[in-house]
Amino acid sequence: MLSTKFAIPDVIFGRGAITHLAQCAKRVGAKRVFFVSDQGVEDAGWVGLVKGILRANGLGCVYFNEVNSNPRDKQVQKGVEIYREERCDVVVAIGGGSPMDAAKGIATIVGNGGEIRDYEGANRIMHPLPPMIFIPSTAGSSSDISQFCIITDMERKVKMSIISRSLVPNISIIDPQLLVTQDRSLILASGIDAMAHAIESYVSKLASPFTELHALNALKLIIANLRPAAEEKDIEALEQLSIASTSAGMSFSNAGLGDLHALAHALGGQCDVLHGWVHPTLLTSVMRYNLPSRMAKMGEIGRLISGSDIRSDQDAALLGIDTLEKLFAELDLNTSLRELVPDKSDLKHICTTATFDACHLTNPRPASPEDLMSICEEAW
Amino acid sequence: MLSTKFAIPDVIFGRGAITHLAQCAKRVGAKRVFFVSDQGVEDAGWVGLVKGILRANGLGCVYFNEVNSNPRDKQVQKGVEIYREERCDVVVAIGGGSPMDAAKGIATIVGNGGEIRDYEGANRIMHPLPPMIFIPSTAGSSSDISQFCIITDMERKVKMSIISRSLVPNISIIDPQLLVTQDRSLILASGIDAMAHAIESYVSKLASPFTELHALNALKLIIANLRPAAEEKDIEALEQLSIASTSAGMSFSNAGLGDLHALAHALGGQCDVLHGWVHPTLLTSVMRYNLPSRMAKMGEIGRLISGSDIRSDQDAALLGIDTLEKLFAELDLNTSLRELVPDKSDLKHICTTATFDACHLTNPRPASPEDLMSICEEAW
């Protein structure tokens, strides 16, 4: 085995973990917190709670919520200006991937100057960021765990993958209680994103024994708990999804992802689709494409997904793919790419753009824009 | 689930990982490294290699090797004086638990002043330590991963457990190639220490889903690889033990240990025994004692150790304990406590001392000094 890296934030996990926020903020030197979230999390009541916790502990708080789903370069720049004007010292974010990624983008520029597009790609951040404490409100993006930050360049219509050890927050506070305010649709979109993280990182070129352990743990828990979490909002099932998402984050942050995410980023930049909804349309087609390069691992995944102990790796892998397609159908999810891409002629540009995404580099099987096009045709 | 914490260093893992040392040292700001090791690691050639790597990259290096097996308070103090005189800025250690724990003790006093006994117990280190980069040469202690530091107070004849988030090194460089210079005895003593870390942390009061995942991974790998690693020095098996030890470290560092380690520390302070050799004498007796408090988990461990799928948790647990005892016998290890404690009248003092060790707090079943005495009687 070649040398691999494994880095994660300090994790505080459990129901009620959010109450440790002020103590954590003080530990990293906070006096005046730059606090990022969005309207959805405000409506759920969590923004008010965070403000209350900070206030009760004598910490200043500058609140910023100008964040879209698929956060944008200009929003990051706006946040940077406010952070500087207000002389903040620590970044706190609560939310799904969008507020957390926006917060990472802001922290990157505060620590390094320039514009966010200067840092697109892997390992281009050279100077330290202000301390970051993240609280995920979904079980999916794992931005609270990962080295990844995805920001949309509005001019080029590209979701940029920015990957750096510096983007791992100092502390991730994961409180499964936050998940109960999600609706069915958000639970599913997030859970399937975590599933995609587990599967892509398990077969990634940079997978290591530590990332593999977490990827399989995540996948096992998602298969067992996605449905009861979404249909019944069962708190035990939601807590298991939260563990799963965290494990998936520990895996993909260190092993990287693959062409499913490369395509999802290219597509999201072009069509502004909710990230999680791309996966049911493309995941199984990408799995079929990668199968010849990772037969044994795809067989293992297939057994785990299907619950079968079928001997042949290829048969097990194909059964796993079928089982996933049945699951998506039973959950009534859209699996046609055409529903997401209004103009089919955009596909060519999307496939070319995907080959420049950092996630493309760790896909287990080499893929040209034409190969990606055939995947999209299958998923159309 | 109550809130739990999970913290680990940045891990660089793989054959040849040691070559990344200088780059890592520069990343944490090194100009003049305080480098800790011992005679055994010198003889194996690794100390010379580390010096060469530091020198070739323009880094200063002050070498310190006055470290016993079971490192002592006075040795820590001596190291601190040299560190200060020489104005070092980063601590690098290579070795088993002893040089790494000595290095942690030195870093603690450099950052916090006073004497090492001031920090005995949990969470008593208040100020930052100089950056630490550790390179384990055994697959067992996991001091390169953990929040633990064990130093002997020579006056009281006590091995002090010092536990703090600050004791997690910044970077752990784990290179399985280092394991090939160990002899059979060291491979076994280290591997059984890692096994004890996995078992005790799995049933600990502070176990969490993340520590449990790593504990079971460690135990599975140790059962499969301990014998080929020790008997044939098979590099693949040694690499698997290295992964196992790292996983066990991630588990016990965050979940804590139990009365086996509390007793081993008390006994090691009194009798200066090699730590790993305590476990074959006491592990199964402690497991039997804890069984009523963790029936389901001990059953799961028992199935994993024995390879049986027996249904009853109690039967599976007892079968696992029997299987371990057979393994120790087949490996020709001493399993009689009397061989380690020359004077039986010391046992009473050892059992009382053990109840003051921080590891005692996380043992799953409450134990009085008398309970510990009955465990020792069984193991005598």
Tab-separated table of C-alpha atoms in Angstrom, chain A:
chain	number	residue	atom	x	y	z
A	1	MET	CA	0.000	0.000	0.000
A	2	LEU	CA	1.230	3.499	-0.817
A	3	SER	CA	1.134	6.162	1.871
A	4	THR	CA	-2.336	7.540	2.491
A	5	LYS	CA	-3.601	10.342	4.677
A	6	PHE	CA	-6.462	10.248	7.146
A	7	ALA	CA	-7.563	13.495	8.790
A	8	ILE	CA	-10.820	14.403	10.496
A	9	PRO	CA	-12.012	17.185	12.817
A	10	ASP	CA	-12.603	16.683	16.507
A	11	VAL	CA	-16.101	15.234	16.573
A	12	ILE	CA	-18.644	15.793	19.348
A	13	PHE	CA	-21.531	13.466	18.715
A	14	GLY	CA	-24.858	12.784	20.384
A	15	ARG	CA	-28.274	14.132	21.230
A	16	GLY	CA	-27.804	17.453	22.959
A	17	ALA	CA	-24.296	17.929	21.569
A	18	ILE	CA	-25.273	21.399	20.318
A	19	THR	CA	-25.265	22.630	23.925
A	20	HIS	CA	-21.446	22.303	23.906
A	21	LEU	CA	-21.128	24.975	21.208
A	22	ALA	CA	-20.080	27.909	23.394
A	23	GLN	CA	-17.470	25.852	25.242
A	24	CYS	CA	-16.050	24.714	21.877
A	25	ALA	CA	-16.038	28.243	20.494
A	26	LYS	CA	-14.141	29.490	23.524
A	27	ARG	CA	-11.661	26.620	23.228
A	28	VAL	CA	-10.671	27.866	19.759
A	29	GLY	CA	-10.425	31.461	20.954
A	30	ALA	CA	-13.773	32.969	19.948
A	31	LYS	CA	-14.798	36.427	21.125
A	32	ARG	CA	-16.854	37.512	18.121
A	33	VAL	CA	-18.344	34.716	16.049
A	34	PHE	CA	-19.171	34.971	12.335
A	35	PHE	CA	-22.272	32.770	12.175
A	36	VAL	CA	-23.497	31.351	8.836
A	37	SER	CA	-26.819	29.647	8.139
A	38	ASP	CA	-29.837	29.950	5.823
A	39	GLN	CA	-33.558	30.590	5.773
A	40	GLY	CA	-34.557	26.926	6.052
A	41	VAL	CA	-32.557	26.391	9.221
A	42	GLU	CA	-33.882	29.682	10.624
A	43	ASP	CA	-37.449	28.503	10.038
A	44	ALA	CA	-36.664	25.244	11.824
A	45	GLY	CA	-35.644	27.253	14.903
A	46	TRP	CA	-31.992	26.228	15.117
A	47	VAL	CA	-30.533	29.634	14.224
A	48	GLY	CA	-32.321	31.238	17.150
A	49	LEU	CA	-31.053	28.528	19.465
A	50	VAL	CA	-27.429	29.013	18.348
A	51	LYS	CA	-27.692	32.777	18.817
A	52	GLY	CA	-29.133	32.189	22.278
A	53	ILE	CA	-26.313	29.832	23.267
A	54	LEU	CA	-23.641	32.275	22.076
A	55	ARG	CA	-25.312	35.237	23.767
A	56	ALA	CA	-25.796	33.417	27.074
A	57	ASN	CA	-22.073	32.708	27.112
A	58	GLY	CA	-20.963	36.267	26.438
A	59	LEU	CA	-19.879	35.697	22.842
A	60	GLY	CA	-20.462	38.286	20.124
A	61	CYS	CA	-22.278	37.065	17.010
A	62	VAL	CA	-22.511	38.489	13.487
A	63	TYR	CA	-25.157	36.586	11.549
A	64	PHE	CA	-24.939	35.952	7.787
A	65	ASN	CA	-27.642	34.107	5.858
A	66	GLU	CA	-27.220	35.202	2.242
A	67	VAL	CA	-26.619	31.653	1.090
A	68	ASN	CA	-28.359	29.758	-1.716
A	69	SER	CA	-28.687	26.076	-2.181
A	70	ASN	CA	-25.542	25.674	-4.347
A	71	PRO	CA	-23.767	28.670	-2.751
A	72	ARG	CA	-22.235	31.237	-5.077
A	73	ASP	CA	-18.918	33.013	-5.431
A	74	LYS	CA	-20.500	36.458	-4.929
A	75	GLN	CA	-22.173	35.294	-1.710
A	76	VAL	CA	-18.809	34.157	-0.394
A	77	GLN	CA	-17.309	37.544	-1.274
A	78	LYS	CA	-20.136	39.355	0.516
A	79	GLY	CA	-19.554	37.234	3.626
A	80	VAL	CA	-15.848	38.037	3.551
A	81	GLU	CA	-16.539	41.768	3.527
A	82	ILE	CA	-18.830	41.519	6.527
A	83	TYR	CA	-16.411	39.231	8.420
A	84	ARG	CA	-13.627	41.800	7.916
A	85	GLU	CA	-15.747	44.852	8.723
A	86	GLU	CA	-17.035	43.250	11.882
A	87	ARG	CA	-13.602	41.931	12.913
A	88	CYS	CA	-14.827	38.433	13.672
A	89	ASP	CA	-12.439	35.710	14.858
A	90	VAL	CA	-14.162	32.316	14.540
A	91	VAL	CA	-16.579	30.886	11.934
A	92	VAL	CA	-19.611	28.904	13.115
A	93	ALA	CA	-22.028	27.378	10.594
A	94	ILE	CA	-25.213	25.399	11.050
A	95	GLY	CA	-27.045	23.815	8.146
A	96	GLY	CA	-26.743	21.430	5.269
A	97	GLY	CA	-23.921	21.522	2.751
A	98	SER	CA	-24.738	24.993	1.445
A	99	PRO	CA	-24.213	27.166	4.557
A	100	MET	CA	-21.223	25.038	5.605
A	101	ASP	CA	-19.558	25.290	2.185
A	102	ALA	CA	-20.264	29.028	2.042
A	103	ALA	CA	-18.651	29.349	5.491
A	104	LYS	CA	-15.590	27.421	4.287
A	105	GLY	CA	-15.296	29.665	1.264
A	106	ILE	CA	-15.468	32.757	3.471
A	107	ALA	CA	-12.867	31.359	5.885
A	108	THR	CA	-10.581	30.515	2.962
A	109	ILE	CA	-10.520	34.087	1.654
A	110	VAL	CA	-10.299	35.627	5.137
A	111	GLY	CA	-7.132	33.570	5.710
A	112	ASN	CA	-5.660	33.695	2.211
A	113	GLY	CA	-7.014	36.727	0.320
A	114	GLY	CA	-7.963	36.786	-3.348
A	115	GLU	CA	-11.126	35.279	-4.778
A	116	ILE	CA	-12.612	31.844	-4.209
A	117	ARG	CA	-11.888	30.684	-7.769
A	118	ASP	CA	-8.156	31.065	-7.018
A	119	TYR	CA	-8.412	27.931	-4.852
A	120	GLU	CA	-10.280	25.596	-7.246
A	121	GLY	CA	-8.796	22.069	-7.311
A	122	ALA	CA	-6.692	20.169	-4.764
A	123	ASN	CA	-4.226	21.559	-2.198
A	124	ARG	CA	-4.125	25.190	-3.310
A	125	ILE	CA	-4.778	26.793	0.099
A	126	MET	CA	-1.432	27.820	1.625
A	127	HIS	CA	-2.259	29.902	4.730
A	128	PRO	CA	-4.262	29.034	7.850
A	129	LEU	CA	-8.000	29.715	8.069
A	130	PRO	CA	-9.783	31.150	11.106
A	131	PRO	CA	-11.066	28.364	13.385
A	132	MET	CA	-14.281	26.738	12.142
A	133	ILE	CA	-16.984	24.960	14.155
A	134	PHE	CA	-19.742	23.335	12.118
A	135	ILE	CA	-23.092	21.859	13.141
A	136	PRO	CA	-24.764	19.791	10.401
A	137	SER	CA	-28.570	19.942	10.211
A	138	THR	CA	-28.769	17.203	7.568
A	139	ALA	CA	-27.214	13.733	7.418
A	140	GLY	CA	-25.608	13.900	4.026
A	141	SER	CA	-23.151	16.546	2.876
A	142	SER	CA	-20.615	15.884	5.662
A	143	SER	CA	-19.048	19.248	4.954
A	144	ASP	CA	-18.580	19.372	8.752
A	145	ILE	CA	-16.137	16.447	8.403
A	146	SER	CA	-14.583	16.884	4.986
A	147	GLN	CA	-11.753	18.595	3.153
A	148	PHE	CA	-14.228	19.536	0.417
A	149	CYS	CA	-15.880	22.869	-0.362
A	150	ILE	CA	-18.165	23.272	-3.376
A	151	ILE	CA	-18.879	26.818	-4.591
A	152	THR	CA	-20.585	27.844	-7.844
A	153	ASP	CA	-18.674	30.145	-10.182
A	154	MET	CA	-21.662	32.015	-11.643
A	155	GLU	CA	-19.762	33.402	-14.617
A	156	ARG	CA	-18.575	30.011	-15.848
A	157	LYS	CA	-21.663	28.199	-14.494
A	158	VAL	CA	-19.372	25.677	-12.787
A	159	LYS	CA	-19.554	24.174	-9.293
A	160	MET	CA	-15.921	24.336	-8.244
A	161	SER	CA	-14.464	21.526	-6.114
A	162	ILE	CA	-12.003	23.017	-3.648
A	163	ILE	CA	-10.136	20.357	-1.650
A	164	SER	CA	-7.611	20.997	1.096
A	165	ARG	CA	-6.643	19.712	4.552
A	166	SER	CA	-7.205	23.309	5.717
A	167	LEU	CA	-10.926	22.966	4.949
A	168	VAL	CA	-11.468	20.338	7.658
A	169	PRO	CA	-13.238	22.267	10.432
A	170	ASN	CA	-11.614	22.302	13.859
A	171	ILE	CA	-14.682	20.869	15.537
A	172	SER	CA	-17.799	19.167	14.195
A	173	ILE	CA	-20.763	19.136	16.581
A	174	ILE	CA	-23.182	16.473	15.383
A	175	ASP	CA	-26.533	16.436	17.170
A	176	PRO	CA	-29.003	13.941	15.684
A	177	GLN	CA	-31.882	15.887	17.261
A	178	LEU	CA	-31.434	18.505	14.536
A	179	LEU	CA	-32.563	15.995	11.941
A	180	VAL	CA	-36.159	15.850	13.182
A	181	THR	CA	-37.022	19.213	11.611
A	182	GLN	CA	-36.196	17.979	8.094
A	183	ASP	CA	-38.988	16.998	5.709
A	184	ARG	CA	-39.082	13.629	3.935
A	185	SER	CA	-37.577	15.055	0.770
A	186	LEU	CA	-34.535	16.559	2.529
A	187	ILE	CA	-33.922	13.375	4.549
A	188	LEU	CA	-33.890	11.355	1.308
A	189	ALA	CA	-31.792	13.778	-0.754
A	190	SER	CA	-29.224	13.950	2.076
A	191	GLY	CA	-29.244	10.232	2.855
A	192	ILE	CA	-28.708	9.330	-0.788
A	193	ASP	CA	-25.862	11.844	-1.008
A	194	ALA	CA	-24.239	10.062	1.957
A	195	MET	CA	-24.840	6.725	0.205
A	196	ALA	CA	-23.127	8.069	-2.914
A	197	HIS	CA	-20.195	9.286	-0.771
A	198	ALA	CA	-19.839	5.813	0.736
A	199	ILE	CA	-19.994	3.962	-2.587
A	200	GLU	CA	-17.760	6.305	-4.588
A	201	SER	CA	-15.093	6.570	-1.892
A	202	TYR	CA	-15.083	2.802	-1.277
A	203	VAL	CA	-14.026	2.145	-4.875
A	204	SER	CA	-11.902	5.320	-5.227
A	205	LYS	CA	-8.289	5.147	-6.356
A	206	LEU	CA	-7.214	6.592	-2.979
A	207	ALA	CA	-9.212	4.256	-0.724
A	208	SER	CA	-7.284	3.025	2.350
A	209	PRO	CA	-8.168	0.493	5.058
A	210	PHE	CA	-9.408	3.341	7.282
A	211	THR	CA	-11.627	4.920	4.625
A	212	GLU	CA	-12.924	1.495	3.552
A	213	LEU	CA	-13.947	0.665	7.119
A	214	HIS	CA	-15.992	3.858	7.348
A	215	ALA	CA	-17.449	3.552	3.839
A	216	LEU	CA	-18.860	0.083	4.523
A	217	ASN	CA	-20.133	1.139	7.947
A	218	ALA	CA	-21.945	4.079	6.332
A	219	LEU	CA	-23.469	2.025	3.535
A	220	LYS	CA	-24.693	-0.681	5.925
A	221	LEU	CA	-26.379	1.888	8.187
A	222	ILE	CA	-27.963	3.811	5.289
A	223	ILE	CA	-29.459	0.677	3.741
A	224	ALA	CA	-30.962	-0.277	7.114
A	225	ASN	CA	-32.211	3.153	8.160
A	226	LEU	CA	-33.004	5.357	5.165
A	227	ARG	CA	-36.590	4.220	4.770
A	228	PRO	CA	-37.712	4.351	8.452
A	229	ALA	CA	-35.925	7.693	8.833
A	230	ALA	CA	-37.713	9.215	5.840
A	231	GLU	CA	-41.127	7.598	6.228
A	232	GLU	CA	-41.548	7.640	9.995
A	233	LYS	CA	-38.957	10.210	11.114
A	234	ASP	CA	-37.949	7.638	13.655
A	235	ILE	CA	-35.349	9.318	15.896
A	236	GLU	CA	-33.327	6.109	16.288
A	237	ALA	CA	-33.172	5.716	12.500
A	238	LEU	CA	-32.258	9.387	12.071
A	239	GLU	CA	-29.460	8.979	14.625
A	240	GLN	CA	-28.144	5.985	12.684
A	241	LEU	CA	-28.210	8.053	9.467
A	242	SER	CA	-26.262	10.718	11.294
A	243	ILE	CA	-23.590	8.162	12.254
A	244	ALA	CA	-23.636	6.897	8.665
A	245	SER	CA	-23.195	10.330	7.156
A	246	THR	CA	-20.292	11.050	9.513
A	247	SER	CA	-18.595	7.777	8.594
A	248	ALA	CA	-19.188	8.453	4.893
A	249	GLY	CA	-17.604	11.875	5.386
A	250	MET	CA	-14.538	10.402	7.094
A	251	SER	CA	-14.229	8.096	4.088
A	252	PHE	CA	-14.716	10.425	1.114
A	253	SER	CA	-12.847	13.316	2.685
A	254	ASN	CA	-9.716	11.158	2.714
A	255	ALA	CA	-10.301	8.802	-0.227
A	256	GLY	CA	-11.950	11.229	-2.637
A	257	LEU	CA	-14.988	10.553	-4.814
A	258	GLY	CA	-15.529	9.694	-8.487
A	259	ASP	CA	-17.300	10.502	-11.730
A	260	LEU	CA	-20.785	10.506	-10.197
A	261	HIS	CA	-19.774	13.560	-8.183
A	262	ALA	CA	-17.789	15.034	-11.062
A	263	LEU	CA	-20.949	14.850	-13.195
A	264	ALA	CA	-23.190	16.071	-10.347
A	265	HIS	CA	-21.017	19.153	-9.873
A	266	ALA	CA	-20.916	19.917	-13.608
A	267	LEU	CA	-24.654	19.413	-13.872
A	268	GLY	CA	-25.400	21.442	-10.734
A	269	GLY	CA	-23.376	24.369	-12.088
A	270	GLN	CA	-25.258	24.293	-15.366
A	271	CYS	CA	-28.794	23.586	-14.120
A	272	ASP	CA	-28.861	24.587	-10.388
A	273	VAL	CA	-30.340	21.234	-9.292
A	274	LEU	CA	-30.450	20.145	-5.618
A	275	HIS	CA	-27.272	18.050	-5.372
A	276	GLY	CA	-28.851	14.980	-3.756
A	277	TRP	CA	-31.403	14.597	-6.558
A	278	VAL	CA	-28.701	13.993	-9.154
A	279	HIS	CA	-27.640	10.678	-7.589
A	280	PRO	CA	-30.799	8.590	-8.187
A	281	THR	CA	-30.497	9.460	-11.882
A	282	LEU	CA	-26.796	8.647	-12.346
A	283	LEU	CA	-25.503	6.497	-9.451
A	284	THR	CA	-26.318	3.067	-10.855
A	285	SER	CA	-25.096	3.938	-14.364
A	286	VAL	CA	-21.755	5.095	-12.951
A	287	MET	CA	-21.576	1.904	-10.846
A	288	ARG	CA	-22.129	-0.221	-13.975
A	289	TYR	CA	-19.412	1.728	-15.804
A	290	ASN	CA	-16.904	1.259	-12.949
A	291	LEU	CA	-17.718	-2.418	-12.375
A	292	PRO	CA	-14.936	-3.920	-14.558
A	293	SER	CA	-12.278	-1.926	-12.641
A	294	ARG	CA	-13.450	-2.880	-9.126
A	295	MET	CA	-15.172	-6.259	-9.438
A	296	ALA	CA	-14.384	-7.597	-5.944
A	297	LYS	CA	-15.269	-4.370	-4.144
A	298	MET	CA	-18.459	-3.880	-6.143
A	299	GLY	CA	-19.370	-7.467	-5.294
A	300	GLU	CA	-18.921	-6.718	-1.596
A	301	ILE	CA	-21.069	-3.601	-1.894
A	302	GLY	CA	-23.674	-5.585	-3.822
A	303	ARG	CA	-23.914	-8.203	-1.064
A	304	LEU	CA	-24.269	-5.494	1.539
A	305	ILE	CA	-27.004	-3.663	-0.381
A	306	SER	CA	-28.976	-6.743	-1.407
A	307	GLY	CA	-28.482	-8.788	1.747
A	308	SER	CA	-27.628	-11.773	-0.470
A	309	ASP	CA	-24.569	-13.959	0.068
A	310	ILE	CA	-24.294	-14.841	-3.631
A	311	ARG	CA	-20.763	-16.046	-4.405
A	312	SER	CA	-19.899	-14.449	-7.768
A	313	ASP	CA	-18.655	-10.865	-7.435
A	314	GLN	CA	-20.177	-9.825	-10.738
A	315	ASP	CA	-23.586	-11.297	-9.945
A	316	ALA	CA	-23.513	-9.769	-6.462
A	317	ALA	CA	-22.539	-6.360	-7.863
A	318	LEU	CA	-25.337	-6.439	-10.455
A	319	LEU	CA	-27.848	-7.584	-7.842
A	320	GLY	CA	-26.782	-4.647	-5.653
A	321	ILE	CA	-27.319	-2.226	-8.521
A	322	ASP	CA	-30.774	-3.716	-9.224
A	323	THR	CA	-31.651	-3.478	-5.529
A	324	LEU	CA	-30.717	0.197	-5.488
A	325	GLU	CA	-32.874	0.892	-8.557
A	326	LYS	CA	-35.810	-0.867	-6.884
A	327	LEU	CA	-35.230	1.181	-3.718
A	328	PHE	CA	-35.277	4.455	-5.671
A	329	ALA	CA	-38.486	3.378	-7.416
A	330	GLU	CA	-40.157	2.362	-4.145
A	331	LEU	CA	-39.210	5.709	-2.623
A	332	ASP	CA	-40.811	7.339	-5.669
A	333	LEU	CA	-37.655	9.215	-6.648
A	334	ASN	CA	-36.986	10.533	-10.114
A	335	THR	CA	-34.388	8.394	-11.860
A	336	SER	CA	-34.459	10.045	-15.297
A	337	LEU	CA	-31.689	12.460	-16.077
A	338	ARG	CA	-33.968	14.206	-18.575
A	339	GLU	CA	-36.044	15.610	-15.716
A	340	LEU	CA	-33.008	17.513	-14.445
A	341	VAL	CA	-31.479	18.723	-17.720
A	342	PRO	CA	-34.070	20.670	-19.717
A	343	ASP	CA	-31.872	20.906	-22.805
A	344	LYS	CA	-30.204	17.671	-23.878
A	345	SER	CA	-27.645	19.574	-25.905
A	346	ASP	CA	-26.139	20.749	-22.586
A	347	LEU	CA	-24.949	17.192	-21.870
A	348	LYS	CA	-21.842	17.482	-23.994
A	349	HIS	CA	-20.642	20.554	-22.134
A	350	ILE	CA	-21.538	18.943	-18.792
A	351	CYS	CA	-19.494	15.824	-19.602
A	352	THR	CA	-16.471	17.840	-20.691
A	353	THR	CA	-16.658	20.048	-17.598
A	354	ALA	CA	-16.873	16.929	-15.385
A	355	THR	CA	-13.472	15.709	-16.617
A	356	PHE	CA	-11.901	18.868	-15.126
A	357	ASP	CA	-13.485	18.319	-11.676
A	358	ALA	CA	-11.100	17.122	-8.935
A	359	CYS	CA	-13.445	14.172	-8.208
A	360	HIS	CA	-12.752	12.814	-11.701
A	361	LEU	CA	-9.117	12.143	-10.719
A	362	THR	CA	-10.026	9.441	-8.182
A	363	ASN	CA	-12.633	7.589	-10.247
A	364	PRO	CA	-11.473	3.960	-10.415
A	365	ARG	CA	-11.911	3.599	-14.186
A	366	PRO	CA	-10.552	6.199	-16.617
A	367	ALA	CA	-13.341	8.018	-18.440
A	368	SER	CA	-13.283	10.332	-21.448
A	369	PRO	CA	-16.024	12.911	-22.052
A	370	GLU	CA	-17.454	10.366	-24.499
A	371	ASP	CA	-17.526	7.672	-21.803
A	372	LEU	CA	-19.353	10.065	-19.492
A	373	MET	CA	-21.753	10.863	-22.333
A	374	SER	CA	-22.614	7.173	-22.688
A	375	ILE	CA	-23.282	7.032	-18.923
A	376	CYS	CA	-25.617	10.006	-19.283
A	377	GLU	CA	-27.343	8.430	-22.271
A	378	GLU	CA	-28.005	5.314	-20.201
A	379	ALA	CA	-29.448	7.479	-17.418
A	380	TRP	CA	-31.443	9.718	-19.759
